[in-house]
Amino acid sequence: MKGLIIVGSAKVGSHTAALAQYLKGQFEEHELNVDIFDLAEQPIHQLDVSGASEPTESYKNNLKELQTKAREADFFVLGSPNYHGSYSGILKNALDHLTMDDFKMKPVGLVGNSGGIVSAEPLSHLRLIVRTLLGIAVPTQIATHDSDYGKLDDETYYLANEEFQLRARLFVDQIVSFAQNSPYEHLK
Ligand SMILES: Cc1cc2nc3c(=O)[nH]c(=O)nc-3n(C[C@H](O)[C@H](O)[C@H](O)COP(=O)(O)O)c2cc1C
């Protein structure tokens, strides 16, 4: 069983990526293999149904990798910064490149980070999208603020807030429980 965490920040080394890293560690405690696909590190081109644009090879390769990992994933975490009161366009574009076949009846956890007033609204918006993709958004979600993170000597962020560390463990337990018990397997 494996999972995929998609990070939708525009910034390399984002808070959302640090949260993803913490979650990956928690999934590993359950001996589950989880990949992080950070869209800032591996950008993909904008969806272009008519084919008018010419994406670079590296963008195309990144997209192929994302689509392969999404198809193989048994569960997801979608992570996004708060951009203008919602989740990022970068993440939406990534989801537009994926389909119901990638998400159908798979558990999906939602996490986000705000730099201003902390808000769970981006996650509420994502919850609607997950439903449309036929995924199962688990009830527990994580909405952090920049101040919940510390910085290591090499300037990388880490999740420092102990309450959120605890919540992250509960969040992961919930996703793992859904994924391992597959309550919706017969509906696939
Ligand atoms: C385009 C854009 C829009 C933003 N809009 C909001 C906002 O509406 N509310 C907010 O609290 N922060 C907003 N921010 C600030 C980000 O949430 C903040 O930079 C946060 O640290 C991003 O998290 P990250 O490091 O995971 O990318 C915005 C940032 C950008 C770049």
Tab-separated table of C-alpha atoms and ligand atoms in Angstrom:
chain	number	residue	atom	x	y	z
A	1	MET	CA	0.000	0.000	0.000
A	2	LYS	CA	1.359	3.435	-0.841
A	3	GLY	CA	0.370	7.059	-0.623
A	4	LEU	CA	1.002	10.291	-2.451
A	5	ILE	CA	1.265	13.741	-0.886
A	6	ILE	CA	0.871	16.542	-3.429
A	7	VAL	CA	2.293	19.888	-2.284
A	8	GLY	CA	0.762	22.882	-4.067
A	9	SER	CA	2.932	25.778	-2.913
A	10	ALA	CA	4.687	28.067	-5.398
A	11	LYS	CA	7.690	28.205	-3.063
A	12	VAL	CA	10.507	25.668	-2.892
A	13	GLY	CA	11.016	24.835	0.780
A	14	SER	CA	7.489	25.872	1.748
A	15	HIS	CA	5.735	25.449	5.084
A	16	THR	CA	3.338	23.095	3.323
A	17	ALA	CA	6.299	20.990	2.198
A	18	ALA	CA	7.560	20.867	5.801
A	19	LEU	CA	4.131	19.659	6.911
A	20	ALA	CA	4.206	17.040	4.154
A	21	GLN	CA	7.596	15.892	5.424
A	22	TYR	CA	6.245	15.522	8.953
A	23	LEU	CA	3.256	13.538	7.678
A	24	LYS	CA	5.512	11.291	5.605
A	25	GLY	CA	7.408	10.446	8.797
A	26	GLN	CA	4.140	9.570	10.517
A	27	PHE	CA	3.061	7.326	7.642
A	28	GLU	CA	6.442	5.612	7.866
A	29	GLU	CA	5.688	4.840	11.525
A	30	HIS	CA	2.866	2.726	10.082
A	31	GLU	CA	5.421	1.176	7.684
A	32	LEU	CA	3.695	2.825	4.754
A	33	ASN	CA	5.554	4.147	1.780
A	34	VAL	CA	4.585	7.701	0.843
A	35	ASP	CA	5.944	9.890	-1.951
A	36	ILE	CA	5.892	13.663	-1.778
A	37	PHE	CA	5.256	15.367	-5.117
A	38	ASP	CA	6.202	18.998	-4.572
A	39	LEU	CA	4.873	21.069	-7.473
A	40	ALA	CA	7.376	23.864	-6.722
A	41	GLU	CA	10.259	21.446	-7.206
A	42	GLN	CA	8.650	19.554	-10.060
A	43	PRO	CA	6.486	22.068	-11.921
A	44	ILE	CA	4.023	20.933	-14.540
A	45	HIS	CA	2.526	22.898	-17.421
A	46	GLN	CA	-0.895	24.445	-17.428
A	47	LEU	CA	-3.625	22.154	-18.711
A	48	ASP	CA	-3.987	22.771	-22.437
A	49	VAL	CA	-6.718	20.640	-23.955
A	50	SER	CA	-6.309	22.080	-27.464
A	51	GLY	CA	-2.534	21.559	-27.493
A	52	ALA	CA	-1.715	25.156	-28.458
A	53	SER	CA	1.243	25.425	-26.081
A	54	GLU	CA	4.524	23.538	-26.190
A	55	PRO	CA	5.480	22.351	-22.720
A	56	THR	CA	9.144	21.569	-22.095
A	57	GLU	CA	10.334	17.979	-21.803
A	58	SER	CA	10.964	18.456	-18.102
A	59	TYR	CA	7.403	19.675	-17.519
A	60	LYS	CA	6.043	16.744	-19.515
A	61	ASN	CA	8.197	14.278	-17.579
A	62	ASN	CA	7.087	15.769	-14.274
A	63	LEU	CA	3.463	15.423	-15.303
A	64	LYS	CA	3.939	11.831	-16.396
A	65	GLU	CA	5.509	11.049	-13.017
A	66	LEU	CA	2.642	12.750	-11.168
A	67	GLN	CA	0.015	10.865	-13.184
A	68	THR	CA	1.762	7.519	-12.661
A	69	LYS	CA	2.128	8.063	-8.927
A	70	ALA	CA	-1.476	9.217	-8.599
A	71	ARG	CA	-2.798	6.174	-10.423
A	72	GLU	CA	-0.753	3.844	-8.206
A	73	ALA	CA	-1.577	5.593	-4.915
A	74	ASP	CA	-3.943	3.959	-2.443
A	75	PHE	CA	-4.453	7.221	-0.559
A	76	PHE	CA	-3.618	10.897	-0.945
A	77	VAL	CA	-2.816	13.988	1.021
A	78	LEU	CA	-3.419	17.301	-0.758
A	79	GLY	CA	-1.448	20.197	0.711
A	80	SER	CA	-1.821	23.850	-0.186
A	81	PRO	CA	-0.915	27.311	1.021
A	82	ASN	CA	-3.756	29.762	1.468
A	83	TYR	CA	-3.725	31.917	-1.661
A	84	HIS	CA	-6.414	34.609	-1.787
A	85	GLY	CA	-8.643	32.700	0.595
A	86	SER	CA	-8.478	29.392	-1.228
A	87	TYR	CA	-6.072	26.654	-2.259
A	88	SER	CA	-3.457	27.421	-4.888
A	89	GLY	CA	-4.043	27.510	-8.621
A	90	ILE	CA	-0.944	25.335	-8.910
A	91	LEU	CA	-2.686	22.548	-7.033
A	92	LYS	CA	-5.918	23.012	-8.987
A	93	ASN	CA	-3.981	22.739	-12.238
A	94	ALA	CA	-2.380	19.505	-11.010
A	95	LEU	CA	-5.810	18.115	-10.102
A	96	ASP	CA	-7.127	19.138	-13.523
A	97	HIS	CA	-4.438	16.887	-15.035
A	98	LEU	CA	-5.768	13.963	-12.966
A	99	THR	CA	-9.103	12.142	-13.190
A	100	MET	CA	-11.770	10.321	-11.214
A	101	ASP	CA	-9.932	7.081	-12.020
A	102	ASP	CA	-7.053	8.308	-9.860
A	103	PHE	CA	-9.221	9.196	-6.864
A	104	LYS	CA	-12.262	6.966	-6.986
A	105	MET	CA	-13.129	5.821	-3.429
A	106	LYS	CA	-9.578	6.495	-2.197
A	107	PRO	CA	-9.084	8.296	1.144
A	108	VAL	CA	-7.802	11.847	0.824
A	109	GLY	CA	-6.425	13.997	3.648
A	110	LEU	CA	-6.435	17.792	3.360
A	111	VAL	CA	-3.785	20.097	4.815
A	112	GLY	CA	-2.944	23.745	4.372
A	113	ASN	CA	-0.947	26.680	5.658
A	114	SER	CA	-1.742	30.383	5.915
A	115	GLY	CA	0.639	33.292	6.338
A	116	GLY	CA	-2.042	35.787	7.356
A	117	ILE	CA	-5.126	34.920	9.382
A	118	VAL	CA	-5.193	31.150	9.721
A	119	SER	CA	-8.025	29.721	7.656
A	120	ALA	CA	-9.556	26.338	6.931
A	121	GLU	CA	-11.485	27.730	3.970
A	122	PRO	CA	-8.960	26.511	1.384
A	123	LEU	CA	-9.552	23.007	2.762
A	124	SER	CA	-13.332	23.382	2.545
A	125	HIS	CA	-12.896	24.341	-1.091
A	126	LEU	CA	-10.647	21.339	-1.676
A	127	ARG	CA	-13.210	19.068	-0.028
A	128	LEU	CA	-15.678	19.956	-2.807
A	129	ILE	CA	-13.131	19.141	-5.479
A	130	VAL	CA	-12.287	15.791	-3.882
A	131	ARG	CA	-15.968	14.867	-3.858
A	132	THR	CA	-16.194	15.681	-7.553
A	133	LEU	CA	-13.220	13.423	-8.176
A	134	LEU	CA	-15.037	10.663	-6.217
A	135	GLY	CA	-12.375	10.610	-3.508
A	136	ILE	CA	-13.209	10.228	0.188
A	137	ALA	CA	-11.984	13.313	2.059
A	138	VAL	CA	-11.385	12.189	5.659
A	139	PRO	CA	-12.970	14.357	8.399
A	140	THR	CA	-9.766	15.392	10.196
A	141	GLN	CA	-7.819	18.128	8.435
A	142	ILE	CA	-4.869	20.355	9.297
A	143	ALA	CA	-4.774	24.120	8.839
A	144	THR	CA	-1.527	25.625	10.136
A	145	HIS	CA	-0.012	29.108	10.265
A	146	ASP	CA	3.567	30.149	9.457
A	147	SER	CA	4.141	30.617	13.209
A	148	ASP	CA	3.614	26.864	13.783
A	149	TYR	CA	6.964	26.184	12.113
A	150	GLY	CA	10.558	26.496	13.212
A	151	LYS	CA	13.678	26.786	11.074
A	152	LEU	CA	16.631	24.424	11.062
A	153	ASP	CA	20.230	25.664	10.664
A	154	ASP	CA	20.002	25.075	6.914
A	155	GLU	CA	16.902	27.345	6.816
A	156	THR	CA	14.438	24.499	6.123
A	157	TYR	CA	11.142	24.656	7.960
A	158	TYR	CA	9.900	21.975	10.330
A	159	LEU	CA	6.546	21.580	12.097
A	160	ALA	CA	7.302	22.852	15.604
A	161	ASN	CA	3.839	23.243	17.143
A	162	GLU	CA	3.257	20.230	19.396
A	163	GLU	CA	-0.531	20.411	19.138
A	164	PHE	CA	-0.286	20.173	15.392
A	165	GLN	CA	2.216	17.327	15.714
A	166	LEU	CA	-0.406	15.446	17.723
A	167	ARG	CA	-3.134	16.362	15.247
A	168	ALA	CA	-0.891	15.189	12.412
A	169	ARG	CA	-0.604	11.782	14.088
A	170	LEU	CA	-4.393	11.516	14.454
A	171	PHE	CA	-4.830	12.664	10.871
A	172	VAL	CA	-2.446	9.993	9.612
A	173	ASP	CA	-4.093	7.310	11.794
A	174	GLN	CA	-7.411	8.200	10.226
A	175	ILE	CA	-6.169	7.986	6.648
A	176	VAL	CA	-4.351	4.719	7.350
A	177	SER	CA	-7.473	3.268	8.926
A	178	PHE	CA	-9.579	4.186	5.897
A	179	ALA	CA	-6.946	2.887	3.480
A	180	GLN	CA	-6.374	-0.412	5.292
A	181	ASN	CA	-10.020	-1.206	5.901
A	182	SER	CA	-11.081	-0.075	2.428
A	183	PRO	CA	-14.718	0.470	3.402
A	184	TYR	CA	-15.559	1.617	-0.117
A	185	GLU	CA	-13.596	-1.015	-2.069
A	186	HIS	CA	-16.804	-2.623	-3.348
A	187	LEU	CA	-17.891	0.740	-4.816
A	188	LYS	CA	-14.815	1.146	-7.060
B	1	LIG	C1	-0.782	34.756	-4.291
B	1	LIG	C2	-0.796	34.715	-2.800
B	1	LIG	C3	-1.984	34.924	-2.131
B	1	LIG	C4	-2.034	34.852	-0.731
B	1	LIG	N1	-3.215	35.015	-0.110
B	1	LIG	C5	-3.286	34.820	1.227
B	1	LIG	C6	-4.539	34.896	1.902
B	1	LIG	O1	-5.584	35.122	1.314
B	1	LIG	N2	-4.558	34.684	3.233
B	1	LIG	C7	-3.406	34.407	3.938
B	1	LIG	O2	-3.476	34.211	5.145
B	1	LIG	N3	-2.203	34.358	3.330
B	1	LIG	C8	-2.128	34.539	2.002
B	1	LIG	N4	-0.924	34.454	1.359
B	1	LIG	C9	0.271	34.175	2.156
B	1	LIG	C10	0.616	32.695	2.189
B	1	LIG	O3	-0.450	31.939	2.761
B	1	LIG	C11	1.894	32.554	2.995
B	1	LIG	O4	2.961	33.066	2.222
B	1	LIG	C12	2.200	31.145	3.441
B	1	LIG	O5	3.413	31.165	4.174
B	1	LIG	C13	2.337	30.204	2.283
B	1	LIG	O6	2.629	28.904	2.754
B	1	LIG	P1	3.771	28.031	2.094
B	1	LIG	O7	5.097	28.434	2.683
B	1	LIG	O8	3.380	26.648	2.431
B	1	LIG	O9	3.724	28.302	0.610
B	1	LIG	C14	-0.854	34.569	-0.022
B	1	LIG	C15	0.358	34.375	-0.716
B	1	LIG	C16	0.384	34.435	-2.078
B	1	LIG	C17	1.683	34.188	-2.813
